[in-house]
Amino acid sequence: MTTRTAATEVTGPREPYDDHDVAPGAGQGPRPPASTSTRTGDDGDHRIGGGDGTMRHFTVHHDGVTIPVSRGGRGRPLVLCPGLNSTQADLSELAELLRRDYDVVTFDLRGHGLASGAARYSFDGFLSDLVAVLDELERHDPAAAPVLVGYSLGADLAVRLTAERPGAVTGLVLIDGANPLPEPFVTDADLAQFRAMARDQARSAERAKGTARQVLLTARDIFALGQEIDEVRSGILDRYREIDRPIHMIMSTAIAGDSTEGRAPRHNQLWRSGVERLVREQPHIATSWLDTGHQLVFTHAPRIAEIIRRAHHPSATHAS
């Protein structure tokens, strides 16, 4: 893998949307960017180690795409992986809260934010982005395996990576994703609704074009990825059986919204049933339920940061 470092823009979050959420309406602008100091390397001096409170920005080049990475904070390393249709700019509130106690690494998946686009998008492609970021961190500090926090699709990527590379992380926090659903989330009865949601998400993404919050995926990309994620979750229980690291799940009670009509009640019950199924088999997995929807990582960032601190204490270590 060939890498170099370069400066990138830091900006605030937009109003988010994700793989099983309709994009919210326009009109709410992004929060102002956090005040940061910036230290960047060049091709000959990566200087991407962290832990001293200084913000650093660098890029990872692999598989024909460019992945922008930001690192800053103090303490043990923590990598924050975004989900489908979300960016590291979207996660800035949670990242800033965590930087008080952790050396936080954030990045954009291909086709999101400041990352370059790709010819096609797939679960394996996004997984390779996460792997490339972790490989670059390990290359500079092989003794410091991070806590890995994944949101939505990012949680599924985190489970797959940890199952395949158990020594790569010290523990997992999975936010509203990686759910071993007992049956498909999207059935034939849901297809029209989810196609419409994908179109809405793609149209909403147009407003962020050219910014650190942009998403380059088309409606067809988004819809196809939703189906692929469903397929991944149908077999994810086996992946959990391969993981020997501490896991804490932070889940929403209303991933499909709080409506009592239509398909929402089925989707919300299915979401809870999947987690209950997992915990019955793997009782060591801790779970926190938040009475909110899939945007919990944006609407409940302080609560989520506190749960992460309790689950993986900033001063703790874990042998690989």
PDB file of C-alpha atoms in Angstrom:
ATOM      1  CA  MET A   1       0.000   0.000   0.000  1.00  0.00           C
ATOM      2  CA  THR A   2       1.395   3.383  -0.979  1.00  0.00           C
ATOM      3  CA  THR A   3       0.681   6.254   1.387  1.00  0.00           C
ATOM      4  CA  ARG A   4       1.467   9.913   1.801  1.00  0.00           C
ATOM      5  CA  THR A   5       0.269  12.694   4.104  1.00  0.00           C
ATOM      6  CA  ALA A   6      -1.506  15.913   3.186  1.00  0.00           C
ATOM      7  CA  ALA A   7      -3.581  18.627   4.805  1.00  0.00           C
ATOM      8  CA  THR A   8      -7.353  18.341   4.643  1.00  0.00           C
ATOM      9  CA  GLU A   9     -10.239  20.563   5.672  1.00  0.00           C
ATOM     10  CA  VAL A  10     -11.891  20.264   9.087  1.00  0.00           C
ATOM     11  CA  THR A  11     -15.563  21.202   9.210  1.00  0.00           C
ATOM     12  CA  GLY A  12     -18.694  20.684  11.270  1.00  0.00           C
ATOM     13  CA  PRO A  13     -21.471  18.121  10.865  1.00  0.00           C
ATOM     14  CA  ARG A  14     -24.470  18.326   8.620  1.00  0.00           C
ATOM     15  CA  GLU A  15     -27.891  16.972   9.446  1.00  0.00           C
ATOM     16  CA  PRO A  16     -27.259  13.256   8.923  1.00  0.00           C
ATOM     17  CA  TYR A  17     -28.963  10.412   7.179  1.00  0.00           C
ATOM     18  CA  ASP A  18     -28.022   6.786   6.903  1.00  0.00           C
ATOM     19  CA  ASP A  19     -28.745   3.402   5.403  1.00  0.00           C
ATOM     20  CA  HIS A  20     -32.148   2.784   7.049  1.00  0.00           C
ATOM     21  CA  ASP A  21     -33.210   6.429   7.537  1.00  0.00           C
ATOM     22  CA  VAL A  22     -34.929   8.886   5.225  1.00  0.00           C
ATOM     23  CA  ALA A  23     -32.860  12.034   4.801  1.00  0.00           C
ATOM     24  CA  PRO A  24     -34.162  14.899   6.959  1.00  0.00           C
ATOM     25  CA  GLY A  25     -35.461  18.081   5.426  1.00  0.00           C
ATOM     26  CA  ALA A  26     -33.336  21.006   4.358  1.00  0.00           C
ATOM     27  CA  GLY A  27     -32.935  24.178   6.346  1.00  0.00           C
ATOM     28  CA  GLN A  28     -30.685  23.228   9.260  1.00  0.00           C
ATOM     29  CA  GLY A  29     -27.160  24.349   8.548  1.00  0.00           C
ATOM     30  CA  PRO A  30     -24.004  22.632   9.785  1.00  0.00           C
ATOM     31  CA  ARG A  31     -22.572  23.420  13.183  1.00  0.00           C
ATOM     32  CA  PRO A  32     -19.490  25.672  13.115  1.00  0.00           C
ATOM     33  CA  PRO A  33     -16.144  23.899  12.867  1.00  0.00           C
ATOM     34  CA  ALA A  34     -14.330  23.077  16.039  1.00  0.00           C
ATOM     35  CA  SER A  35     -11.273  25.144  16.842  1.00  0.00           C
ATOM     36  CA  THR A  36      -8.190  23.007  16.295  1.00  0.00           C
ATOM     37  CA  SER A  37      -4.482  23.270  15.804  1.00  0.00           C
ATOM     38  CA  THR A  38      -3.192  21.496  12.731  1.00  0.00           C
ATOM     39  CA  ARG A  39       0.043  19.643  12.188  1.00  0.00           C
ATOM     40  CA  THR A  40       0.540  17.919   8.869  1.00  0.00           C
ATOM     41  CA  GLY A  41       3.305  15.850   7.440  1.00  0.00           C
ATOM     42  CA  ASP A  42       4.598  15.495   3.900  1.00  0.00           C
ATOM     43  CA  ASP A  43       5.576  12.593   1.710  1.00  0.00           C
ATOM     44  CA  GLY A  44       8.810  12.095   3.566  1.00  0.00           C
ATOM     45  CA  ASP A  45       7.659  12.716   7.132  1.00  0.00           C
ATOM     46  CA  HIS A  46       4.330  11.195   8.069  1.00  0.00           C
ATOM     47  CA  ARG A  47       4.364  12.156  11.771  1.00  0.00           C
ATOM     48  CA  ILE A  48       0.918  10.682  12.244  1.00  0.00           C
ATOM     49  CA  GLY A  49       1.411   9.351  15.752  1.00  0.00           C
ATOM     50  CA  GLY A  50      -1.045  10.865  18.208  1.00  0.00           C
ATOM     51  CA  GLY A  51      -1.804  11.244  21.863  1.00  0.00           C
ATOM     52  CA  ASP A  52      -0.399  14.726  22.540  1.00  0.00           C
ATOM     53  CA  GLY A  53      -3.573  16.707  21.818  1.00  0.00           C
ATOM     54  CA  THR A  54      -2.422  18.040  18.440  1.00  0.00           C
ATOM     55  CA  MET A  55      -4.674  17.569  15.394  1.00  0.00           C
ATOM     56  CA  ARG A  56      -3.055  15.890  12.423  1.00  0.00           C
ATOM     57  CA  HIS A  57      -4.508  15.271   8.967  1.00  0.00           C
ATOM     58  CA  PHE A  58      -3.172  12.787   6.441  1.00  0.00           C
ATOM     59  CA  THR A  59      -4.360  10.683   3.548  1.00  0.00           C
ATOM     60  CA  VAL A  60      -4.177   6.977   2.835  1.00  0.00           C
ATOM     61  CA  HIS A  61      -4.030   5.859  -0.801  1.00  0.00           C
ATOM     62  CA  HIS A  62      -5.098   2.310  -1.619  1.00  0.00           C
ATOM     63  CA  ASP A  63      -7.181   0.400  -4.139  1.00  0.00           C
ATOM     64  CA  GLY A  64      -7.343   3.451  -6.401  1.00  0.00           C
ATOM     65  CA  VAL A  65      -9.027   5.656  -3.776  1.00  0.00           C
ATOM     66  CA  THR A  66      -7.843   8.361  -1.407  1.00  0.00           C
ATOM     67  CA  ILE A  67      -9.015   8.212   2.208  1.00  0.00           C
ATOM     68  CA  PRO A  68      -8.658  11.374   4.354  1.00  0.00           C
ATOM     69  CA  VAL A  69      -7.851  10.758   8.014  1.00  0.00           C
ATOM     70  CA  SER A  70      -7.855  13.079  11.029  1.00  0.00           C
ATOM     71  CA  ARG A  71      -6.208  12.267  14.340  1.00  0.00           C
ATOM     72  CA  GLY A  72      -6.140  14.143  17.614  1.00  0.00           C
ATOM     73  CA  GLY A  73      -6.724  13.935  21.340  1.00  0.00           C
ATOM     74  CA  ARG A  74      -5.040  12.395  24.343  1.00  0.00           C
ATOM     75  CA  GLY A  75      -4.979   8.885  25.731  1.00  0.00           C
ATOM     76  CA  ARG A  76      -5.465   5.437  24.293  1.00  0.00           C
ATOM     77  CA  PRO A  77      -6.205   5.265  20.542  1.00  0.00           C
ATOM     78  CA  LEU A  78      -9.800   5.022  19.330  1.00  0.00           C
ATOM     79  CA  VAL A  79     -10.895   4.709  15.699  1.00  0.00           C
ATOM     80  CA  LEU A  80     -14.362   5.990  14.743  1.00  0.00           C
ATOM     81  CA  CYS A  81     -15.780   4.396  11.591  1.00  0.00           C
ATOM     82  CA  PRO A  82     -18.749   6.155   9.942  1.00  0.00           C
ATOM     83  CA  GLY A  83     -21.708   4.482   8.289  1.00  0.00           C
ATOM     84  CA  LEU A  84     -23.295   4.595   4.883  1.00  0.00           C
ATOM     85  CA  ASN A  85     -24.188   8.187   3.916  1.00  0.00           C
ATOM     86  CA  SER A  86     -22.291   9.641   6.873  1.00  0.00           C
ATOM     87  CA  THR A  87     -18.877  11.290   7.054  1.00  0.00           C
ATOM     88  CA  GLN A  88     -16.252  12.133   9.622  1.00  0.00           C
ATOM     89  CA  ALA A  89     -17.566  15.717   9.500  1.00  0.00           C
ATOM     90  CA  ASP A  90     -20.973  14.394  10.559  1.00  0.00           C
ATOM     91  CA  LEU A  91     -19.366  12.640  13.530  1.00  0.00           C
ATOM     92  CA  SER A  92     -17.422  15.704  14.701  1.00  0.00           C
ATOM     93  CA  GLU A  93     -19.462  16.276  17.886  1.00  0.00           C
ATOM     94  CA  LEU A  94     -18.919  12.729  19.102  1.00  0.00           C
ATOM     95  CA  ALA A  95     -15.264  12.823  18.020  1.00  0.00           C
ATOM     96  CA  GLU A  96     -14.614  16.079  19.913  1.00  0.00           C
ATOM     97  CA  LEU A  97     -16.217  14.693  23.061  1.00  0.00           C
ATOM     98  CA  LEU A  98     -14.082  11.569  22.866  1.00  0.00           C
ATOM     99  CA  ARG A  99     -10.880  13.528  22.201  1.00  0.00           C
ATOM    100  CA  ARG A 100     -10.952  14.726  25.804  1.00  0.00           C
ATOM    101  CA  ASP A 101      -9.946  11.205  26.868  1.00  0.00           C
ATOM    102  CA  TYR A 102      -8.825   9.334  23.733  1.00  0.00           C
ATOM    103  CA  ASP A 103      -6.494   9.747  20.787  1.00  0.00           C
ATOM    104  CA  VAL A 104      -9.317   9.716  18.224  1.00  0.00           C
ATOM    105  CA  VAL A 105      -8.908   8.775  14.571  1.00  0.00           C
ATOM    106  CA  THR A 106     -11.708   9.608  12.127  1.00  0.00           C
ATOM    107  CA  PHE A 107     -11.865   9.078   8.373  1.00  0.00           C
ATOM    108  CA  ASP A 108     -14.165   9.041   5.355  1.00  0.00           C
ATOM    109  CA  LEU A 109     -15.168   5.928   3.459  1.00  0.00           C
ATOM    110  CA  ARG A 110     -14.805   5.977  -0.326  1.00  0.00           C
ATOM    111  CA  GLY A 111     -17.402   8.164  -1.998  1.00  0.00           C
ATOM    112  CA  HIS A 112     -18.062  10.055   1.240  1.00  0.00           C
ATOM    113  CA  GLY A 113     -16.834  13.401   2.524  1.00  0.00           C
ATOM    114  CA  LEU A 114     -13.331  14.247   1.343  1.00  0.00           C
ATOM    115  CA  ALA A 115     -12.583  10.706   0.117  1.00  0.00           C
ATOM    116  CA  SER A 116     -12.395  10.106  -3.601  1.00  0.00           C
ATOM    117  CA  GLY A 117     -15.124   8.267  -5.445  1.00  0.00           C
ATOM    118  CA  ALA A 118     -14.931   4.724  -6.773  1.00  0.00           C
ATOM    119  CA  ALA A 119     -16.164   2.927  -9.869  1.00  0.00           C
ATOM    120  CA  ARG A 120     -18.489   0.865  -7.691  1.00  0.00           C
ATOM    121  CA  TYR A 121     -19.370   0.541  -4.028  1.00  0.00           C
ATOM    122  CA  SER A 122     -19.601  -2.619  -1.961  1.00  0.00           C
ATOM    123  CA  PHE A 123     -19.269  -3.881   1.586  1.00  0.00           C
ATOM    124  CA  ASP A 124     -15.857  -5.350   0.777  1.00  0.00           C
ATOM    125  CA  GLY A 125     -14.714  -2.061  -0.731  1.00  0.00           C
ATOM    126  CA  PHE A 126     -15.662  -0.137   2.400  1.00  0.00           C
ATOM    127  CA  LEU A 127     -14.046  -2.836   4.533  1.00  0.00           C
ATOM    128  CA  SER A 128     -10.801  -2.371   2.628  1.00  0.00           C
ATOM    129  CA  ASP A 129     -10.892   1.351   3.484  1.00  0.00           C
ATOM    130  CA  LEU A 130     -11.089   0.554   7.200  1.00  0.00           C
ATOM    131  CA  VAL A 131      -8.326  -2.038   6.876  1.00  0.00           C
ATOM    132  CA  ALA A 132      -6.086   0.459   5.072  1.00  0.00           C
ATOM    133  CA  VAL A 133      -6.534   3.063   7.809  1.00  0.00           C
ATOM    134  CA  LEU A 134      -5.762   0.571  10.581  1.00  0.00           C
ATOM    135  CA  ASP A 135      -2.754  -0.747   8.654  1.00  0.00           C
ATOM    136  CA  GLU A 136      -1.362   2.772   8.389  1.00  0.00           C
ATOM    137  CA  LEU A 137      -1.835   3.394  12.100  1.00  0.00           C
ATOM    138  CA  GLU A 138      -0.207   0.067  12.961  1.00  0.00           C
ATOM    139  CA  ARG A 139       2.730   0.824  10.685  1.00  0.00           C
ATOM    140  CA  HIS A 140       3.568   3.883  12.765  1.00  0.00           C
ATOM    141  CA  ASP A 141       2.695   2.477  16.194  1.00  0.00           C
ATOM    142  CA  PRO A 142       2.413  -1.336  16.100  1.00  0.00           C
ATOM    143  CA  ALA A 143       2.036  -1.652  19.879  1.00  0.00           C
ATOM    144  CA  ALA A 144      -1.060   0.556  20.168  1.00  0.00           C
ATOM    145  CA  ALA A 145      -4.128  -1.368  19.011  1.00  0.00           C
ATOM    146  CA  PRO A 146      -7.179   0.913  19.173  1.00  0.00           C
ATOM    147  CA  VAL A 147     -10.691   0.647  20.471  1.00  0.00           C
ATOM    148  CA  LEU A 148     -12.822   0.426  17.315  1.00  0.00           C
ATOM    149  CA  VAL A 149     -16.161   2.277  17.302  1.00  0.00           C
ATOM    150  CA  GLY A 150     -18.462   1.736  14.314  1.00  0.00           C
ATOM    151  CA  TYR A 151     -21.745   3.426  13.486  1.00  0.00           C
ATOM    152  CA  SER A 152     -24.398   1.616  11.410  1.00  0.00           C
ATOM    153  CA  LEU A 153     -22.555   0.100   8.422  1.00  0.00           C
ATOM    154  CA  GLY A 154     -19.364   1.019  10.279  1.00  0.00           C
ATOM    155  CA  ALA A 155     -20.381  -1.395  13.045  1.00  0.00           C
ATOM    156  CA  ASP A 156     -20.755  -4.209  10.514  1.00  0.00           C
ATOM    157  CA  LEU A 157     -17.324  -3.386   9.098  1.00  0.00           C
ATOM    158  CA  ALA A 158     -15.858  -3.409  12.613  1.00  0.00           C
ATOM    159  CA  VAL A 159     -17.264  -6.869  13.376  1.00  0.00           C
ATOM    160  CA  ARG A 160     -15.982  -8.331  10.113  1.00  0.00           C
ATOM    161  CA  LEU A 161     -12.514  -6.846  10.569  1.00  0.00           C
ATOM    162  CA  THR A 162     -12.215  -7.992  14.184  1.00  0.00           C
ATOM    163  CA  ALA A 163     -13.352 -11.510  13.345  1.00  0.00           C
ATOM    164  CA  GLU A 164     -10.723 -11.751  10.620  1.00  0.00           C
ATOM    165  CA  ARG A 165      -7.946  -9.866  12.455  1.00  0.00           C
ATOM    166  CA  PRO A 166      -8.507 -10.376  16.202  1.00  0.00           C
ATOM    167  CA  GLY A 167      -5.276  -8.677  17.246  1.00  0.00           C
ATOM    168  CA  ALA A 168      -6.043  -5.474  15.365  1.00  0.00           C
ATOM    169  CA  VAL A 169      -8.226  -3.903  18.078  1.00  0.00           C
ATOM    170  CA  THR A 170      -8.601  -4.012  21.858  1.00  0.00           C
ATOM    171  CA  GLY A 171     -12.378  -3.811  21.906  1.00  0.00           C
ATOM    172  CA  LEU A 172     -15.509  -2.859  19.976  1.00  0.00           C
ATOM    173  CA  VAL A 173     -18.321  -0.372  20.404  1.00  0.00           C
ATOM    174  CA  LEU A 174     -21.108  -0.980  17.887  1.00  0.00           C
ATOM    175  CA  ILE A 175     -23.600   1.843  17.401  1.00  0.00           C
ATOM    176  CA  ASP A 176     -26.916   0.829  15.811  1.00  0.00           C
ATOM    177  CA  GLY A 177     -25.505  -1.687  13.381  1.00  0.00           C
ATOM    178  CA  ALA A 178     -24.044  -5.193  13.078  1.00  0.00           C
ATOM    179  CA  ASN A 179     -27.391  -6.644  14.137  1.00  0.00           C
ATOM    180  CA  PRO A 180     -27.789 -10.421  13.579  1.00  0.00           C
ATOM    181  CA  LEU A 181     -31.360 -10.084  12.375  1.00  0.00           C
ATOM    182  CA  PRO A 182     -33.415 -13.289  12.550  1.00  0.00           C
ATOM    183  CA  GLU A 183     -35.040 -12.452   9.208  1.00  0.00           C
ATOM    184  CA  PRO A 184     -34.442  -9.911   6.417  1.00  0.00           C
ATOM    185  CA  PHE A 185     -34.993  -6.276   7.333  1.00  0.00           C
ATOM    186  CA  VAL A 186     -36.052  -5.461   3.779  1.00  0.00           C
ATOM    187  CA  THR A 187     -38.655  -7.827   2.332  1.00  0.00           C
ATOM    188  CA  ASP A 188     -40.530  -7.682  -0.950  1.00  0.00           C
ATOM    189  CA  ALA A 189     -43.187  -5.630   0.825  1.00  0.00           C
ATOM    190  CA  ASP A 190     -40.552  -3.013   1.684  1.00  0.00           C
ATOM    191  CA  LEU A 191     -38.822  -2.667  -1.682  1.00  0.00           C
ATOM    192  CA  ALA A 192     -40.827   0.277  -2.988  1.00  0.00           C
ATOM    193  CA  GLN A 193     -40.388   2.189   0.262  1.00  0.00           C
ATOM    194  CA  PHE A 194     -36.641   1.605   0.382  1.00  0.00           C
ATOM    195  CA  ARG A 195     -36.178   2.557  -3.272  1.00  0.00           C
ATOM    196  CA  ALA A 196     -37.964   5.824  -2.515  1.00  0.00           C
ATOM    197  CA  MET A 197     -35.786   6.364   0.551  1.00  0.00           C
ATOM    198  CA  ALA A 198     -32.658   5.824  -1.542  1.00  0.00           C
ATOM    199  CA  ARG A 199     -33.867   8.396  -4.054  1.00  0.00           C
ATOM    200  CA  ASP A 200     -34.561  10.868  -1.248  1.00  0.00           C
ATOM    201  CA  GLN A 201     -31.115  10.296   0.222  1.00  0.00           C
ATOM    202  CA  ALA A 202     -29.391  10.806  -3.116  1.00  0.00           C
ATOM    203  CA  ARG A 203     -31.331  14.015  -3.766  1.00  0.00           C
ATOM    204  CA  SER A 204     -30.502  15.315  -0.306  1.00  0.00           C
ATOM    205  CA  ALA A 205     -26.828  14.515  -0.862  1.00  0.00           C
ATOM    206  CA  GLU A 206     -26.799  16.856  -3.846  1.00  0.00           C
ATOM    207  CA  ARG A 207     -26.980  19.813  -1.462  1.00  0.00           C
ATOM    208  CA  ALA A 208     -23.644  18.879   0.103  1.00  0.00           C
ATOM    209  CA  LYS A 209     -21.715  18.389  -3.148  1.00  0.00           C
ATOM    210  CA  GLY A 210     -18.252  19.914  -3.035  1.00  0.00           C
ATOM    211  CA  THR A 211     -18.085  19.988   0.784  1.00  0.00           C
ATOM    212  CA  ALA A 212     -16.622  17.767   3.488  1.00  0.00           C
ATOM    213  CA  ARG A 213     -20.119  16.380   3.964  1.00  0.00           C
ATOM    214  CA  GLN A 214     -20.750  15.213   0.417  1.00  0.00           C
ATOM    215  CA  VAL A 215     -21.843  11.712  -0.575  1.00  0.00           C
ATOM    216  CA  LEU A 216     -21.160  10.667  -4.165  1.00  0.00           C
ATOM    217  CA  LEU A 217     -23.304   7.527  -4.211  1.00  0.00           C
ATOM    218  CA  THR A 218     -26.314   7.348  -6.506  1.00  0.00           C
ATOM    219  CA  ALA A 219     -29.767   6.182  -5.470  1.00  0.00           C
ATOM    220  CA  ARG A 220     -29.035   2.871  -7.158  1.00  0.00           C
ATOM    221  CA  ASP A 221     -25.787   2.540  -5.156  1.00  0.00           C
ATOM    222  CA  ILE A 222     -27.577   3.281  -1.879  1.00  0.00           C
ATOM    223  CA  PHE A 223     -30.411   0.846  -2.535  1.00  0.00           C
ATOM    224  CA  ALA A 224     -28.048  -1.962  -3.608  1.00  0.00           C
ATOM    225  CA  LEU A 225     -25.858  -1.433  -0.545  1.00  0.00           C
ATOM    226  CA  GLY A 226     -28.894  -1.608   1.730  1.00  0.00           C
ATOM    227  CA  GLN A 227     -29.691  -5.026   0.312  1.00  0.00           C
ATOM    228  CA  GLU A 228     -26.071  -6.120   0.632  1.00  0.00           C
ATOM    229  CA  ILE A 229     -25.961  -5.001   4.273  1.00  0.00           C
ATOM    230  CA  ASP A 230     -29.075  -7.065   4.930  1.00  0.00           C
ATOM    231  CA  GLU A 231     -27.285 -10.087   3.482  1.00  0.00           C
ATOM    232  CA  VAL A 232     -24.179  -9.418   5.591  1.00  0.00           C
ATOM    233  CA  ARG A 233     -26.294  -9.264   8.748  1.00  0.00           C
ATOM    234  CA  SER A 234     -27.958 -12.567   7.943  1.00  0.00           C
ATOM    235  CA  GLY A 235     -24.611 -14.272   8.558  1.00  0.00           C
ATOM    236  CA  ILE A 236     -22.993 -11.965  11.085  1.00  0.00           C
ATOM    237  CA  LEU A 237     -23.774 -14.185  14.078  1.00  0.00           C
ATOM    238  CA  ASP A 238     -20.991 -16.501  12.940  1.00  0.00           C
ATOM    239  CA  ARG A 239     -18.592 -13.543  12.923  1.00  0.00           C
ATOM    240  CA  TYR A 240     -19.414 -12.725  16.537  1.00  0.00           C
ATOM    241  CA  ARG A 241     -18.482 -16.284  17.481  1.00  0.00           C
ATOM    242  CA  GLU A 242     -14.948 -15.625  16.212  1.00  0.00           C
ATOM    243  CA  ILE A 243     -14.362 -12.481  18.315  1.00  0.00           C
ATOM    244  CA  ASP A 244     -12.604 -12.612  21.677  1.00  0.00           C
ATOM    245  CA  ARG A 245     -12.560  -8.869  22.382  1.00  0.00           C
ATOM    246  CA  PRO A 246     -14.959  -6.926  24.650  1.00  0.00           C
ATOM    247  CA  ILE A 247     -18.055  -5.719  22.796  1.00  0.00           C
ATOM    248  CA  HIS A 248     -20.551  -3.050  23.815  1.00  0.00           C
ATOM    249  CA  MET A 249     -23.586  -2.360  21.629  1.00  0.00           C
ATOM    250  CA  ILE A 250     -25.418   0.987  21.686  1.00  0.00           C
ATOM    251  CA  MET A 251     -28.746   0.539  19.937  1.00  0.00           C
ATOM    252  CA  SER A 252     -31.801   2.646  19.108  1.00  0.00           C
ATOM    253  CA  THR A 253     -35.281   1.523  20.096  1.00  0.00           C
ATOM    254  CA  ALA A 254     -36.830   3.137  17.004  1.00  0.00           C
ATOM    255  CA  ILE A 255     -34.535   2.577  14.049  1.00  0.00           C
ATOM    256  CA  ALA A 256     -37.555   2.897  11.746  1.00  0.00           C
ATOM    257  CA  GLY A 257     -39.096   5.839  13.589  1.00  0.00           C
ATOM    258  CA  ASP A 258     -41.795   5.991  16.231  1.00  0.00           C
ATOM    259  CA  SER A 259     -44.844   5.494  14.019  1.00  0.00           C
ATOM    260  CA  THR A 260     -47.308   2.839  15.119  1.00  0.00           C
ATOM    261  CA  GLU A 261     -48.513   2.368  11.545  1.00  0.00           C
ATOM    262  CA  GLY A 262     -47.134   0.783   8.393  1.00  0.00           C
ATOM    263  CA  ARG A 263     -43.935  -1.257   8.506  1.00  0.00           C
ATOM    264  CA  ALA A 264     -42.181   0.696  11.274  1.00  0.00           C
ATOM    265  CA  PRO A 265     -43.403  -1.495  14.181  1.00  0.00           C
ATOM    266  CA  ARG A 266     -42.164  -4.635  12.408  1.00  0.00           C
ATOM    267  CA  HIS A 267     -38.746  -3.109  11.713  1.00  0.00           C
ATOM    268  CA  ASN A 268     -38.334  -1.820  15.272  1.00  0.00           C
ATOM    269  CA  GLN A 269     -39.310  -5.184  16.784  1.00  0.00           C
ATOM    270  CA  LEU A 270     -37.016  -7.030  14.390  1.00  0.00           C
ATOM    271  CA  TRP A 271     -34.153  -4.721  15.389  1.00  0.00           C
ATOM    272  CA  ARG A 272     -34.646  -5.538  19.065  1.00  0.00           C
ATOM    273  CA  SER A 273     -35.106  -9.254  18.375  1.00  0.00           C
ATOM    274  CA  GLY A 274     -31.763  -9.440  16.580  1.00  0.00           C
ATOM    275  CA  VAL A 275     -29.869  -8.004  19.538  1.00  0.00           C
ATOM    276  CA  GLU A 276     -31.729 -10.190  22.028  1.00  0.00           C
ATOM    277  CA  ARG A 277     -30.862 -13.208  19.909  1.00  0.00           C
ATOM    278  CA  LEU A 278     -27.173 -12.250  19.998  1.00  0.00           C
ATOM    279  CA  VAL A 279     -27.066 -11.610  23.742  1.00  0.00           C
ATOM    280  CA  ARG A 280     -28.764 -14.940  24.494  1.00  0.00           C
ATOM    281  CA  GLU A 281     -25.926 -16.705  22.720  1.00  0.00           C
ATOM    282  CA  GLN A 282     -23.160 -14.296  23.747  1.00  0.00           C
ATOM    283  CA  PRO A 283     -24.166 -13.061  27.226  1.00  0.00           C
ATOM    284  CA  HIS A 284     -20.829 -11.297  27.737  1.00  0.00           C
ATOM    285  CA  ILE A 285     -21.844  -8.693  25.121  1.00  0.00           C
ATOM    286  CA  ALA A 286     -23.074  -5.548  26.881  1.00  0.00           C
ATOM    287  CA  THR A 287     -25.972  -3.567  25.426  1.00  0.00           C
ATOM    288  CA  SER A 288     -27.277  -0.045  25.958  1.00  0.00           C
ATOM    289  CA  TRP A 289     -30.639   0.907  24.453  1.00  0.00           C
ATOM    290  CA  LEU A 290     -31.384   4.569  23.736  1.00  0.00           C
ATOM    291  CA  ASP A 291     -34.995   5.614  23.303  1.00  0.00           C
ATOM    292  CA  THR A 292     -34.474   7.341  19.956  1.00  0.00           C
ATOM    293  CA  GLY A 293     -34.001   6.658  16.253  1.00  0.00           C
ATOM    294  CA  HIS A 294     -31.094   5.764  14.005  1.00  0.00           C
ATOM    295  CA  GLN A 295     -29.649   9.274  14.198  1.00  0.00           C
ATOM    296  CA  LEU A 296     -28.677   8.627  17.825  1.00  0.00           C
ATOM    297  CA  VAL A 297     -25.001   9.192  17.089  1.00  0.00           C
ATOM    298  CA  PHE A 298     -25.863  12.802  16.210  1.00  0.00           C
ATOM    299  CA  THR A 299     -28.749  13.486  18.610  1.00  0.00           C
ATOM    300  CA  HIS A 300     -27.265  11.742  21.648  1.00  0.00           C
ATOM    301  CA  ALA A 301     -23.513  12.241  21.211  1.00  0.00           C
ATOM    302  CA  PRO A 302     -22.785  13.141  24.887  1.00  0.00           C
ATOM    303  CA  ARG A 303     -24.631  10.054  26.136  1.00  0.00           C
ATOM    304  CA  ILE A 304     -22.844   7.822  23.645  1.00  0.00           C
ATOM    305  CA  ALA A 305     -19.453   9.281  24.580  1.00  0.00           C
ATOM    306  CA  GLU A 306     -20.145   8.515  28.237  1.00  0.00           C
ATOM    307  CA  ILE A 307     -21.147   4.927  27.445  1.00  0.00           C
ATOM    308  CA  ILE A 308     -17.934   4.469  25.470  1.00  0.00           C
ATOM    309  CA  ARG A 309     -15.863   5.808  28.382  1.00  0.00           C
ATOM    310  CA  ARG A 310     -17.508   3.362  30.765  1.00  0.00           C
ATOM    311  CA  ALA A 311     -17.132   0.431  28.376  1.00  0.00           C
ATOM    312  CA  HIS A 312     -13.503   1.113  27.502  1.00  0.00           C
ATOM    313  CA  HIS A 313     -11.933   3.239  30.202  1.00  0.00           C
ATOM    314  CA  PRO A 314      -9.468   5.756  28.763  1.00  0.00           C
ATOM    315  CA  SER A 315      -6.644   4.529  30.997  1.00  0.00           C
ATOM    316  CA  ALA A 316      -7.247   0.812  30.398  1.00  0.00           C
ATOM    317  CA  THR A 317      -5.159  -1.453  28.173  1.00  0.00           C
ATOM    318  CA  HIS A 318      -5.777  -4.849  26.651  1.00  0.00           C
ATOM    319  CA  ALA A 319      -3.118  -7.307  25.587  1.00  0.00           C
ATOM    320  CA  SER A 320      -3.331  -8.361  21.958  1.00  0.00           C
TER     321      SER A 320
END
